[in-house]
CSV table of C-alpha atoms and ligand atoms in Angstrom, one decimal:
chain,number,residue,atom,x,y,z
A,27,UNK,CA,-2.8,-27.2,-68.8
A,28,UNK,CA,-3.6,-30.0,-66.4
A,29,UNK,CA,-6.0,-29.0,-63.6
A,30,UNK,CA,-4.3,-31.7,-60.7
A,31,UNK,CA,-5.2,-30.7,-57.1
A,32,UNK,CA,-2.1,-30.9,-55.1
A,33,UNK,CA,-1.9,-34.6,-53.4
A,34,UNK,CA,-0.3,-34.2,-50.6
A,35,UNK,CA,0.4,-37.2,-48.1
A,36,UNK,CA,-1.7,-36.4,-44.6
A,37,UNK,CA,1.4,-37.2,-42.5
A,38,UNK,CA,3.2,-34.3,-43.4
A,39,UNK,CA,0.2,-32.1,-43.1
A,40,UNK,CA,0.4,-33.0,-39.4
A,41,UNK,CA,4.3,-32.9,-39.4
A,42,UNK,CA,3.8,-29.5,-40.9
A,43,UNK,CA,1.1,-28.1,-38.7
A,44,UNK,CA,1.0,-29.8,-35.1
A,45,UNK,CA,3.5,-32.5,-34.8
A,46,UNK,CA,5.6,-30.6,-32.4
A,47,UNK,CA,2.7,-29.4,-29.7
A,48,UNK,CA,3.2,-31.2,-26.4
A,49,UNK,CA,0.8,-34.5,-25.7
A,50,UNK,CA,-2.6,-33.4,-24.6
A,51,UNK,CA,-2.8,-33.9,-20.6
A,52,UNK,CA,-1.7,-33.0,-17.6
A,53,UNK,CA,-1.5,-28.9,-16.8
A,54,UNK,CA,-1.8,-25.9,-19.6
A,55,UNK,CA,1.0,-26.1,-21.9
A,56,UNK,CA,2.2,-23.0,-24.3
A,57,UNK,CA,1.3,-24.8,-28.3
A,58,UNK,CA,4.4,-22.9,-29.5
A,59,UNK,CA,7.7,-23.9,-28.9
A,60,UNK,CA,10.2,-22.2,-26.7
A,61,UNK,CA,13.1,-20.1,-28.5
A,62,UNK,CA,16.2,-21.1,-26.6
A,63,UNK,CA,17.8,-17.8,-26.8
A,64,UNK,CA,21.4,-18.7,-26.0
A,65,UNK,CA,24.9,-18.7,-27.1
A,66,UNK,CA,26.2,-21.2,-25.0
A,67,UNK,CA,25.0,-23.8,-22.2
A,68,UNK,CA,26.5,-23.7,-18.3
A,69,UNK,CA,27.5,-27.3,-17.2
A,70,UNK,CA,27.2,-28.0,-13.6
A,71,UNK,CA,30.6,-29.6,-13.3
A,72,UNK,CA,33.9,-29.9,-15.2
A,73,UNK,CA,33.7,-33.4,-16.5
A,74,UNK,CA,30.5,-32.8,-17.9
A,75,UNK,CA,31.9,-29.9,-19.8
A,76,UNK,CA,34.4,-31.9,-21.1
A,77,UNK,CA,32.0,-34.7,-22.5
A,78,UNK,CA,30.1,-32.2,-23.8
A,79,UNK,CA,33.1,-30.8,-25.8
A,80,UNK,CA,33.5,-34.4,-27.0
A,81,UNK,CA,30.0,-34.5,-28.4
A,82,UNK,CA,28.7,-31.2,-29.9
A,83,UNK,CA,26.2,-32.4,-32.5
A,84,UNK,CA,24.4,-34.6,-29.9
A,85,UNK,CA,25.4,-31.8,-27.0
A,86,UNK,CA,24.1,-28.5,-26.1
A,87,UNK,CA,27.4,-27.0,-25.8
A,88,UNK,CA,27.4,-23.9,-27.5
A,89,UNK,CA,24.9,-22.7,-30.0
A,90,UNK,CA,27.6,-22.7,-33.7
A,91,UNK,CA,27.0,-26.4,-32.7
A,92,UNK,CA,23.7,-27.4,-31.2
A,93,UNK,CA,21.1,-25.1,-30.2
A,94,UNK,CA,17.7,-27.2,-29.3
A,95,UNK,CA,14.8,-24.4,-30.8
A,96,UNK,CA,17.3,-25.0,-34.5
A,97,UNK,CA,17.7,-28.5,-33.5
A,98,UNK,CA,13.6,-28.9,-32.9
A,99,UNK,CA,13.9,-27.4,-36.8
A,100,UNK,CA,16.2,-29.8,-38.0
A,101,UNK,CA,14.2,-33.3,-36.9
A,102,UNK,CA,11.4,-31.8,-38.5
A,103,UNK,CA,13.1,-31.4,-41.7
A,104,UNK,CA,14.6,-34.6,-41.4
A,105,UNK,CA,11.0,-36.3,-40.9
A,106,UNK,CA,9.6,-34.1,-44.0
A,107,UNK,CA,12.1,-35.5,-46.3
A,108,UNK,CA,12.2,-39.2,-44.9
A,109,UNK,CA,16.0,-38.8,-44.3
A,110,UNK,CA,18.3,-39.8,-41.2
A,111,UNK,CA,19.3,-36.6,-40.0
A,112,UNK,CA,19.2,-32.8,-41.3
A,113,UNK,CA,21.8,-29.6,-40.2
A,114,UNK,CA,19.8,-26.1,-40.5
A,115,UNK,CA,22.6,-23.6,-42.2
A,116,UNK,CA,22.1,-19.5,-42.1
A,117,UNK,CA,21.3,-19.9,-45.5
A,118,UNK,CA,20.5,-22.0,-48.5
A,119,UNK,CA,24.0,-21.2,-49.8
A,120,UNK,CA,25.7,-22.5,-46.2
A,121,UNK,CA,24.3,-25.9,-46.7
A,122,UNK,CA,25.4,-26.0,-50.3
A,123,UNK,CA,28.8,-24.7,-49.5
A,124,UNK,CA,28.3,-27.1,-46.3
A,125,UNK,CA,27.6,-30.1,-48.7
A,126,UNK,CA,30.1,-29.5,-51.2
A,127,UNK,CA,32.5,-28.5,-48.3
A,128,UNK,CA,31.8,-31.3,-46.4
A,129,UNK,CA,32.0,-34.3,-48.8
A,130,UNK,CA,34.7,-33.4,-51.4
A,131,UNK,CA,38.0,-33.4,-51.5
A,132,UNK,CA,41.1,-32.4,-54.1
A,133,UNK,CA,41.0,-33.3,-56.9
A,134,UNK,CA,37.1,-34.8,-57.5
A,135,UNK,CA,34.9,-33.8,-59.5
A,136,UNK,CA,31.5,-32.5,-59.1
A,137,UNK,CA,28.9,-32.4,-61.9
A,138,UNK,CA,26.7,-30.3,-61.9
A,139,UNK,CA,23.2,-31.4,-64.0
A,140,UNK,CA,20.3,-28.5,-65.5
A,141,UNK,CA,20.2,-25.3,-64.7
A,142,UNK,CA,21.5,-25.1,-61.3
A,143,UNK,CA,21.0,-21.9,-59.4
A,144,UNK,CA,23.7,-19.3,-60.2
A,145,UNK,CA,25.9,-18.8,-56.6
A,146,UNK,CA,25.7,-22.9,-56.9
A,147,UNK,CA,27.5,-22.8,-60.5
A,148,UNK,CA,29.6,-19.9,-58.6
A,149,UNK,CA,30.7,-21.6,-55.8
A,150,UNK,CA,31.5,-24.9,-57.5
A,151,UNK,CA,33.7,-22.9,-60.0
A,152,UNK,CA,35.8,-21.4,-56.6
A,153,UNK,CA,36.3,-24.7,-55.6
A,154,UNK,CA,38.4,-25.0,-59.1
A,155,UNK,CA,41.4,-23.2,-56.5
A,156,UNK,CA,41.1,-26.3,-53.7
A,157,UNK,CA,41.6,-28.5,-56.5
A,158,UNK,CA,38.0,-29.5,-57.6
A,159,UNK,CA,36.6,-29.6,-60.9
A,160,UNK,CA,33.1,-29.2,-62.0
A,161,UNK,CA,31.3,-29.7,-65.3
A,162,UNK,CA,27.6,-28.4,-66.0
A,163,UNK,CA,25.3,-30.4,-68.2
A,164,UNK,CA,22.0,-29.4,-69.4
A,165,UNK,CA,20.7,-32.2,-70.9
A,166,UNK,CA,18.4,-34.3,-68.9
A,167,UNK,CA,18.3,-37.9,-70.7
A,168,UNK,CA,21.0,-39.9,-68.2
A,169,UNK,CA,22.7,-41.0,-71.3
A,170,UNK,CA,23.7,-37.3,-71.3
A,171,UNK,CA,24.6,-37.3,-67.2
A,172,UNK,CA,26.2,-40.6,-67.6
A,173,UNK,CA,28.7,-39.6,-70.7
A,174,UNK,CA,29.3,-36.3,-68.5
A,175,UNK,CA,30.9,-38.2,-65.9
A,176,UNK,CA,34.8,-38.2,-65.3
A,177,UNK,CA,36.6,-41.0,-63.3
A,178,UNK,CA,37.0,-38.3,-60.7
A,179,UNK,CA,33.0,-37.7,-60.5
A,180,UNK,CA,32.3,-38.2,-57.0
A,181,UNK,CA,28.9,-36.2,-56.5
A,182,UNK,CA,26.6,-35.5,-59.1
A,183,UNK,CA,24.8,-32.4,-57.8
A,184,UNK,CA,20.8,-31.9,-59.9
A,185,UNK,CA,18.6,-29.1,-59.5
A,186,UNK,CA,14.8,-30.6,-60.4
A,187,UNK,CA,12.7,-28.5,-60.9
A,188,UNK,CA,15.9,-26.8,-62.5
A,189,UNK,CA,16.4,-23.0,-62.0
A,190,UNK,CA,14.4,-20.4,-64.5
A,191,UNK,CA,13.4,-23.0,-67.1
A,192,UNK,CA,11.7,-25.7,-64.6
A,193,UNK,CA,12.7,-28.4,-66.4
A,194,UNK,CA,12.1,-32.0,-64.8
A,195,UNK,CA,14.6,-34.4,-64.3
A,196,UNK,CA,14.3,-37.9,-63.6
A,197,UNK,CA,15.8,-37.8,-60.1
A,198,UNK,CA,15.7,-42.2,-59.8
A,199,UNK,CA,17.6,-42.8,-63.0
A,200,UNK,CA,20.3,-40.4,-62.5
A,201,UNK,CA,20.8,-41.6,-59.1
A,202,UNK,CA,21.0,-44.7,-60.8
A,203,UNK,CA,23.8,-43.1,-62.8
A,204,UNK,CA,25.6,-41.4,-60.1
A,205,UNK,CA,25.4,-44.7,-57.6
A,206,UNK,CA,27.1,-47.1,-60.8
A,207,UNK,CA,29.7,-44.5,-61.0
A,208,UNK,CA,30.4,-44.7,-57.5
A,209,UNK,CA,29.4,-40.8,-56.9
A,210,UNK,CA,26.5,-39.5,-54.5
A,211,UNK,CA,23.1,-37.9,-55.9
A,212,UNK,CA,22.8,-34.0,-53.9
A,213,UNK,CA,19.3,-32.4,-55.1
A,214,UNK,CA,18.3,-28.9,-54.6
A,215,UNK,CA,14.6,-29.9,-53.6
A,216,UNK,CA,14.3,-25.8,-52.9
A,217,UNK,CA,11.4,-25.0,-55.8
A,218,UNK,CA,9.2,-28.3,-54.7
A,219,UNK,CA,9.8,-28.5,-50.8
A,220,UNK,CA,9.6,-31.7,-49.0
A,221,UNK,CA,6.2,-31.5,-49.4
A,222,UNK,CA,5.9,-31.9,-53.3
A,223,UNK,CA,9.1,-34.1,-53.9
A,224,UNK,CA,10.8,-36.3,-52.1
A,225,UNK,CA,14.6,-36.7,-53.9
A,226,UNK,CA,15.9,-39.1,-50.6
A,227,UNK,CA,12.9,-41.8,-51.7
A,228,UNK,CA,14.0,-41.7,-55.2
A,229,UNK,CA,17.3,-42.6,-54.4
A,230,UNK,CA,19.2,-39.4,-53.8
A,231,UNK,CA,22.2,-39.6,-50.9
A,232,UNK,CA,21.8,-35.9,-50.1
A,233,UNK,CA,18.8,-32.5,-50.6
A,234,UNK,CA,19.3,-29.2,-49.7
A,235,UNK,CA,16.6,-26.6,-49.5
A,236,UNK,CA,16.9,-22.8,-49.3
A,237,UNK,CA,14.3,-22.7,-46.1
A,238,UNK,CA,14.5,-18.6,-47.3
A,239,UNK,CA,12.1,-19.5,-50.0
A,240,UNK,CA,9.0,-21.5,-49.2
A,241,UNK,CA,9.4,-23.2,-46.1
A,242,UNK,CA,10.0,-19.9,-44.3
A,243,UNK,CA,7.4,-18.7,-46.7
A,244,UNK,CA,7.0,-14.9,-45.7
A,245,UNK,CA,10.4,-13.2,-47.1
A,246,UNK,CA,11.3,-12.5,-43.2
A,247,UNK,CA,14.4,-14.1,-42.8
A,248,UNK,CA,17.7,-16.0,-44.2
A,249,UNK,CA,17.8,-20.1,-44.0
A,250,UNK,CA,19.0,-23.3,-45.3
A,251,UNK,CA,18.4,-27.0,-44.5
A,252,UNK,CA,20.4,-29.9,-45.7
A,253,UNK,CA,19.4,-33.8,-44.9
A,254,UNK,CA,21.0,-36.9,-45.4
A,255,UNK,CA,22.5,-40.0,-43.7
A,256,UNK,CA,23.4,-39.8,-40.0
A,257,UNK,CA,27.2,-40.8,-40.7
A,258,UNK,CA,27.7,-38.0,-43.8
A,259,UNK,CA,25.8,-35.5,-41.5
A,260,UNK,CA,28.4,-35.8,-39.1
A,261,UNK,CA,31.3,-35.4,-41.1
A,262,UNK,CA,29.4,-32.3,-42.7
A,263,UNK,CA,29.3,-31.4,-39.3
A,264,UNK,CA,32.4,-31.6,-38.1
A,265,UNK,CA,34.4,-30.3,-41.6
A,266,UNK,CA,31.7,-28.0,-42.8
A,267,UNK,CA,29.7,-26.3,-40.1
A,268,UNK,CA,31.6,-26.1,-36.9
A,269,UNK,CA,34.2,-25.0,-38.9
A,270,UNK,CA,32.2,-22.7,-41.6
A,271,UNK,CA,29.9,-21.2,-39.2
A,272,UNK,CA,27.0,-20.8,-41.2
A,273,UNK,CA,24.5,-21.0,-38.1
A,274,UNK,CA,21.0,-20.1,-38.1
A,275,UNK,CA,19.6,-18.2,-35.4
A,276,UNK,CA,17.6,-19.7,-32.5
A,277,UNK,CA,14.9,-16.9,-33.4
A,278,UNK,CA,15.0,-17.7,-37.2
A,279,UNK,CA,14.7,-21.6,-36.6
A,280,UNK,CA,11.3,-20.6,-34.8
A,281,UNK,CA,10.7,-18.6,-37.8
A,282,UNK,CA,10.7,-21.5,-40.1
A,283,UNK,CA,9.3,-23.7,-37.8
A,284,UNK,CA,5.8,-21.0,-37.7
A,285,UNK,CA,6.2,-20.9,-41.6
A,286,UNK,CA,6.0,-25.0,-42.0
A,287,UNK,CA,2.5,-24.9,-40.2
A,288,UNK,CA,1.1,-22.8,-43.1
A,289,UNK,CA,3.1,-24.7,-45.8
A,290,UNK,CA,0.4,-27.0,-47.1
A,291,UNK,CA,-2.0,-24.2,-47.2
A,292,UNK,CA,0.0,-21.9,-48.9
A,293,UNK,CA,1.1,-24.5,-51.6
A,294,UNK,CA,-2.4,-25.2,-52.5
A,295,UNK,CA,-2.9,-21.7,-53.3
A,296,UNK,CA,0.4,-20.9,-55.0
A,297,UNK,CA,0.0,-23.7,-57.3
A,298,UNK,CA,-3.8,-22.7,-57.5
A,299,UNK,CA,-3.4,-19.2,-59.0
A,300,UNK,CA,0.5,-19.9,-60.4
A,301,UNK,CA,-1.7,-22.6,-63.0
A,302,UNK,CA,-4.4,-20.1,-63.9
A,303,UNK,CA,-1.5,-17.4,-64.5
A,304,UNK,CA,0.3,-20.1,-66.8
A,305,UNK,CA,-2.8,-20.9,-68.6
A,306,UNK,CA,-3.5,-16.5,-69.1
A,307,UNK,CA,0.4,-16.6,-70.0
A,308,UNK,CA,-0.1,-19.9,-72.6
A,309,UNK,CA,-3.2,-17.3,-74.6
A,310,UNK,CA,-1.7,-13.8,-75.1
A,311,UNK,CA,0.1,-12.8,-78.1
A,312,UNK,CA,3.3,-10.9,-76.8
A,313,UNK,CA,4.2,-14.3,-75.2
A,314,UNK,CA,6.4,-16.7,-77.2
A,315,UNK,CA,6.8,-19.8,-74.4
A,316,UNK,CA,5.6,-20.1,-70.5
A,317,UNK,CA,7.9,-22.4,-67.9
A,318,UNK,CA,6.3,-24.5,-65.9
A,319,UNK,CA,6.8,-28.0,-64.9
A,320,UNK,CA,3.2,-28.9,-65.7
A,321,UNK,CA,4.0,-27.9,-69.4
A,322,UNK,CA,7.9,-29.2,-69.2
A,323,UNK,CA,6.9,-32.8,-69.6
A,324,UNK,CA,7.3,-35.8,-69.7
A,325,UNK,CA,3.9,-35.6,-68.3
A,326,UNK,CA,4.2,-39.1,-66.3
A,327,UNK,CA,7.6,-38.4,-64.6
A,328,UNK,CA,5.9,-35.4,-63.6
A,329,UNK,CA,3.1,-37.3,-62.3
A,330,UNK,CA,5.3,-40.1,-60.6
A,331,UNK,CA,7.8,-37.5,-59.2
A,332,UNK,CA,6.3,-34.4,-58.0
A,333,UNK,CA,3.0,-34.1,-55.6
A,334,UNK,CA,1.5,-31.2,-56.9
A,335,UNK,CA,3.7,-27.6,-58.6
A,336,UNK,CA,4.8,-24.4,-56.5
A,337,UNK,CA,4.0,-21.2,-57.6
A,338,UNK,CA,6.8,-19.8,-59.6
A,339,UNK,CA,7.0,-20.0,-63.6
A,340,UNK,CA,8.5,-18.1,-66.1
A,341,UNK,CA,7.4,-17.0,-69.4
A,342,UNK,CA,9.6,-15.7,-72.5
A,343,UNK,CA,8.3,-12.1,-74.7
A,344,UNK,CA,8.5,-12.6,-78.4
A,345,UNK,CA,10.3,-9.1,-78.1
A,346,UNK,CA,13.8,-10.1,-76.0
A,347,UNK,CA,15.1,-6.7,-76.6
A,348,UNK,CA,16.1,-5.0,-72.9
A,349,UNK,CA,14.2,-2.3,-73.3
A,350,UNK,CA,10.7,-4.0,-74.0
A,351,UNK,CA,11.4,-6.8,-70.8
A,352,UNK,CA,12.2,-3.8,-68.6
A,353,UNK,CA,9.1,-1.6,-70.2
A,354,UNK,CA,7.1,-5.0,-69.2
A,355,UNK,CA,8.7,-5.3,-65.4
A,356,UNK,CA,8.5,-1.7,-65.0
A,357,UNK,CA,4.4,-1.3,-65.6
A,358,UNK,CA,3.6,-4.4,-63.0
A,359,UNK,CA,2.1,-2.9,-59.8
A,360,UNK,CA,1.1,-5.9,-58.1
A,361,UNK,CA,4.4,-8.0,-58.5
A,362,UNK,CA,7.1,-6.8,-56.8
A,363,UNK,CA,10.5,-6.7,-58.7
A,364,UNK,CA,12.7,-8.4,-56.5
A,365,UNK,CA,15.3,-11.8,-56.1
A,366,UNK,CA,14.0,-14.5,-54.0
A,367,UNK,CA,10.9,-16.4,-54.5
A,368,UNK,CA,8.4,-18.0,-52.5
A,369,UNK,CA,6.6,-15.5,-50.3
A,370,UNK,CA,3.2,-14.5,-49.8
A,371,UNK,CA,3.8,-11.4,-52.1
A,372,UNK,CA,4.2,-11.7,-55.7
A,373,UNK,CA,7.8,-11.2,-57.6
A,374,UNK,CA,9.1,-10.5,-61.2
A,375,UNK,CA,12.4,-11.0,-62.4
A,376,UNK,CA,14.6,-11.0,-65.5
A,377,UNK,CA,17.8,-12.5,-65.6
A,378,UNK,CA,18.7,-10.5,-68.3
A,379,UNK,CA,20.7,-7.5,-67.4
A,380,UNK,CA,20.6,-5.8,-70.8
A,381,UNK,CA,24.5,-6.3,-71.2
A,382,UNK,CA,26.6,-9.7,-72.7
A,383,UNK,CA,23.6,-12.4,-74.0
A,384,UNK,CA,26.4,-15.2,-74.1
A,385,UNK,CA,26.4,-15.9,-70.3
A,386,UNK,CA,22.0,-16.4,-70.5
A,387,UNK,CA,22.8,-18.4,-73.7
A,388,UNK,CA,25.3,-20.8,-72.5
A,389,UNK,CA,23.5,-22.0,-69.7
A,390,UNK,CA,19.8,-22.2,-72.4
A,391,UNK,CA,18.3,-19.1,-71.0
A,392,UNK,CA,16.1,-16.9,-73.6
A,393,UNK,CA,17.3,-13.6,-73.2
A,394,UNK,CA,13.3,-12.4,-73.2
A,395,UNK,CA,12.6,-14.4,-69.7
A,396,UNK,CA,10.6,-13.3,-67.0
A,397,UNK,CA,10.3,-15.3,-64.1
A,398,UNK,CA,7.3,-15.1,-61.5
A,399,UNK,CA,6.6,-16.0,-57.9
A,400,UNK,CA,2.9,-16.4,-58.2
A,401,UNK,CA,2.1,-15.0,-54.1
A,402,UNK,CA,-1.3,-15.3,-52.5
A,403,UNK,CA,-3.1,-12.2,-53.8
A,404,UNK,CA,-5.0,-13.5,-55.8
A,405,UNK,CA,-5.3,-14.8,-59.4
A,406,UNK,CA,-7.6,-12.2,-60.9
A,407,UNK,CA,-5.7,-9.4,-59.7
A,408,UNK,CA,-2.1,-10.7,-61.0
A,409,UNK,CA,-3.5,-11.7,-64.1
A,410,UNK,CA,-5.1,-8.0,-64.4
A,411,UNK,CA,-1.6,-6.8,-63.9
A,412,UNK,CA,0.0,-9.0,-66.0
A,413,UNK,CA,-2.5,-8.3,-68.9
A,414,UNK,CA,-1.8,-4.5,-68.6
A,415,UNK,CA,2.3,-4.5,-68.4
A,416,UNK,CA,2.0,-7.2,-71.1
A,417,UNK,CA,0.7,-4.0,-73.7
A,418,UNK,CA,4.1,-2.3,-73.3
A,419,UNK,CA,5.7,-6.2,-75.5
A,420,UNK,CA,2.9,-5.6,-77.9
B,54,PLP,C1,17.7,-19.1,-53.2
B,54,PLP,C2,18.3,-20.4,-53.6
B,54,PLP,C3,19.4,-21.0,-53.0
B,54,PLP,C4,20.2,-20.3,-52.0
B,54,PLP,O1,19.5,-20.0,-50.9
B,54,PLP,P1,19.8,-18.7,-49.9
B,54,PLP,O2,18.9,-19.0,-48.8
B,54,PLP,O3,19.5,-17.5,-50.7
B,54,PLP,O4,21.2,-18.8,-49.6
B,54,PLP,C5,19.8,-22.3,-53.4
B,54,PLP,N1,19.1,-22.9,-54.4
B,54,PLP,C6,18.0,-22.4,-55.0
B,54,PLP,C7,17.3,-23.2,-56.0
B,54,PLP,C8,17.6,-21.1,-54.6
B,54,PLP,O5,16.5,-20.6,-55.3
């Protein structure tokens, strides 16, 4: 396993932490921001109303539109991730809908590339009744991606780090792909944050992040984020949120705003103790494989594209069988079992539900997975955990 320390680039540290604290001078100001609490904003005349009405992404009109504490959110995201512009959603599954909402149209086709995260795959097989199509494709090499494509492609939609597995895709060279086909790159940059990868540099047209996961950080709350160009941020505005409603609260933005200022902090940590779990994982005998893009190679796109790893992983038993993964989730006291990821508390997780294995199989998931969120409570005590649930898989 390599032992990298996370490389993190010092602007975003200050982004992260105390970019937004007023400028030093004059009288006492409060160092957190105000949470504009508000549904809707008074004009003091008519015809200011009405321009308003005319301009609700750059107005404060009404708060399914603008609200400036999610708005104070959104230019930090946008700054994070070296994009244009960014929309905050109520969730990480309203700016994927937003996205996919948003930018096609009947009759394109949207492919989808690794393994994408399940209510993604869902939601692109619904739009199958508007008239879009999808295909998934797991295979990474963009000769793969590029012979997936349809004359109808218009977004090529990549999960990297993909979903369960890990697995690192090149995120340049299928942009490349996407961009000769005349289709836009959209990247789930949710497992690395802004902080580890940035997709938009690479070449991508398009990231969403579920801000539920790390960037909110403490399992407190619902968010999305999506960034991209000023111009396709608009129409996602206009077509996808106005319309879709998939607001996030004035009081949650704040939320995720407070979670950003510990975000490089807890990275370190995560990735810290999540590489000494992997390397405890790698040694012990009831464990065929361990997941984790430090071991998913190739080891120099990993080392171009991502600044350091998150804390989640996931490791397959050499005994699949139901009974033995749920004898192994059942004995951990320190993980949680629980969905989501990317709290301070540690979770476990199969995807296996003990019923049909074709479903796991089709999409290259061993049915004997168990996927962690390494928290911050320490290495010694997870791995003390892990070590004893691990006797019920020997
Ligand atoms: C959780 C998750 C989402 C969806 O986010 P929500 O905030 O739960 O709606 C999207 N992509 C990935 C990779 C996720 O893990």
């Amino acid at each position: 396993m390599p032992r990298r320390r996370m490389r993190l680039d010092p602007a975003d540290v200050a982004l992260c932490v105390a970019e937004d604290l007023p400028p030093v001078g004059g009288g006492p100001v409060a160092v957190s921001p105000v949470i504009q609490q508000t549904s809707l904003f008074a004009f003091p005349d008519f015809a200011s109303l009405v321009d308003g009405l005319a301009h609700e992404r750059r107005d404060t009109v009404y708060s399914r539109g603008h609200n400036p504490t999610v708005r104070a959110l959104e230019e930090k995201v946008a700054r994070l991730e070296r994009g244009e512009a960014c929309i905050a959603f109520g969730s990480g599954m309203g700016a994927v809908s937003g996205a996919m909402l948003g930018l096609l149209e009947a009759g394109d086709h949207v492919l989808l590339v690794n393994q994408v995260y399940g209510p993604t795959r869902q939601l692109a097989a619904h739009l199958a009744r508007f008239g879009v199509a999808h295909d998934v494709v797991l295979d990474l090499d963009p000769a793969a991606v590029r012979a997936a494509l349809t004359p109808r492609t218009r977004m090529v939609w990549l999960e990297s780090p993909g979903t369960m597995l890990f697995r690192v895709a090149d995120i340049g060279e299928i942009a490349a792909v996407a961009h000769r086909h005349g289709a836009l790159l959209a990247v789930d940059n949710s497992w690395a944050t802004p902080l580890l990868q940035k997709p938009l540099e690479l070449g991508a047209d398009l990231i969403v992040h579920s801000a539920t996961k790390y960037l909110g950080g403490h399992s407190d709350l619902v968010a999305g984020a999506l960034v991209t160009t000023t111009g396709r941020a608009e129409q996602i505005f206009e077509r996808a949120y106005m319309l879709g409603g998939a607001v996030l609260a004035p009081f949650d933005a704040w939320l995720v705003l407070r979670g950003l200022r510990t975000l490089p902090v807890r990275l370190a940590q995560h990735e810290a103790d999540a590489l000494r779990i992997a390397e405890f994982l790698l040694r012990h005998p009831a464990v065929a494989a361990v997941h984790h893009p430090a071991l998913a190679g190739p080891a120099d796109l990993v080392e171009r594209q991502l600044r350091g790893f998150s804390g989640l992983l996931s490791f397959v038993l050499r005994r699949a069988e139901f009974a033995t993964v749920a004898a192994v989730l059942d004995r951990l006291r320190r993980f949680r079992l629980g969905v989501s990821w990317g709290g301070v508390e540690s979770l476990a997780l199969s995807p296996q539900r003990g019923s049909d294995p074709a479903p796991l199989a089709a999409q290259g998931i061993p049915a004997g997975l168990i996927r962690l969120s390494v928290g911050l409570e320490g290495a010694d005590l997870l791995i003390e955990d892990l070590a004893r649930a691990l006797e019920a898989a020997s």
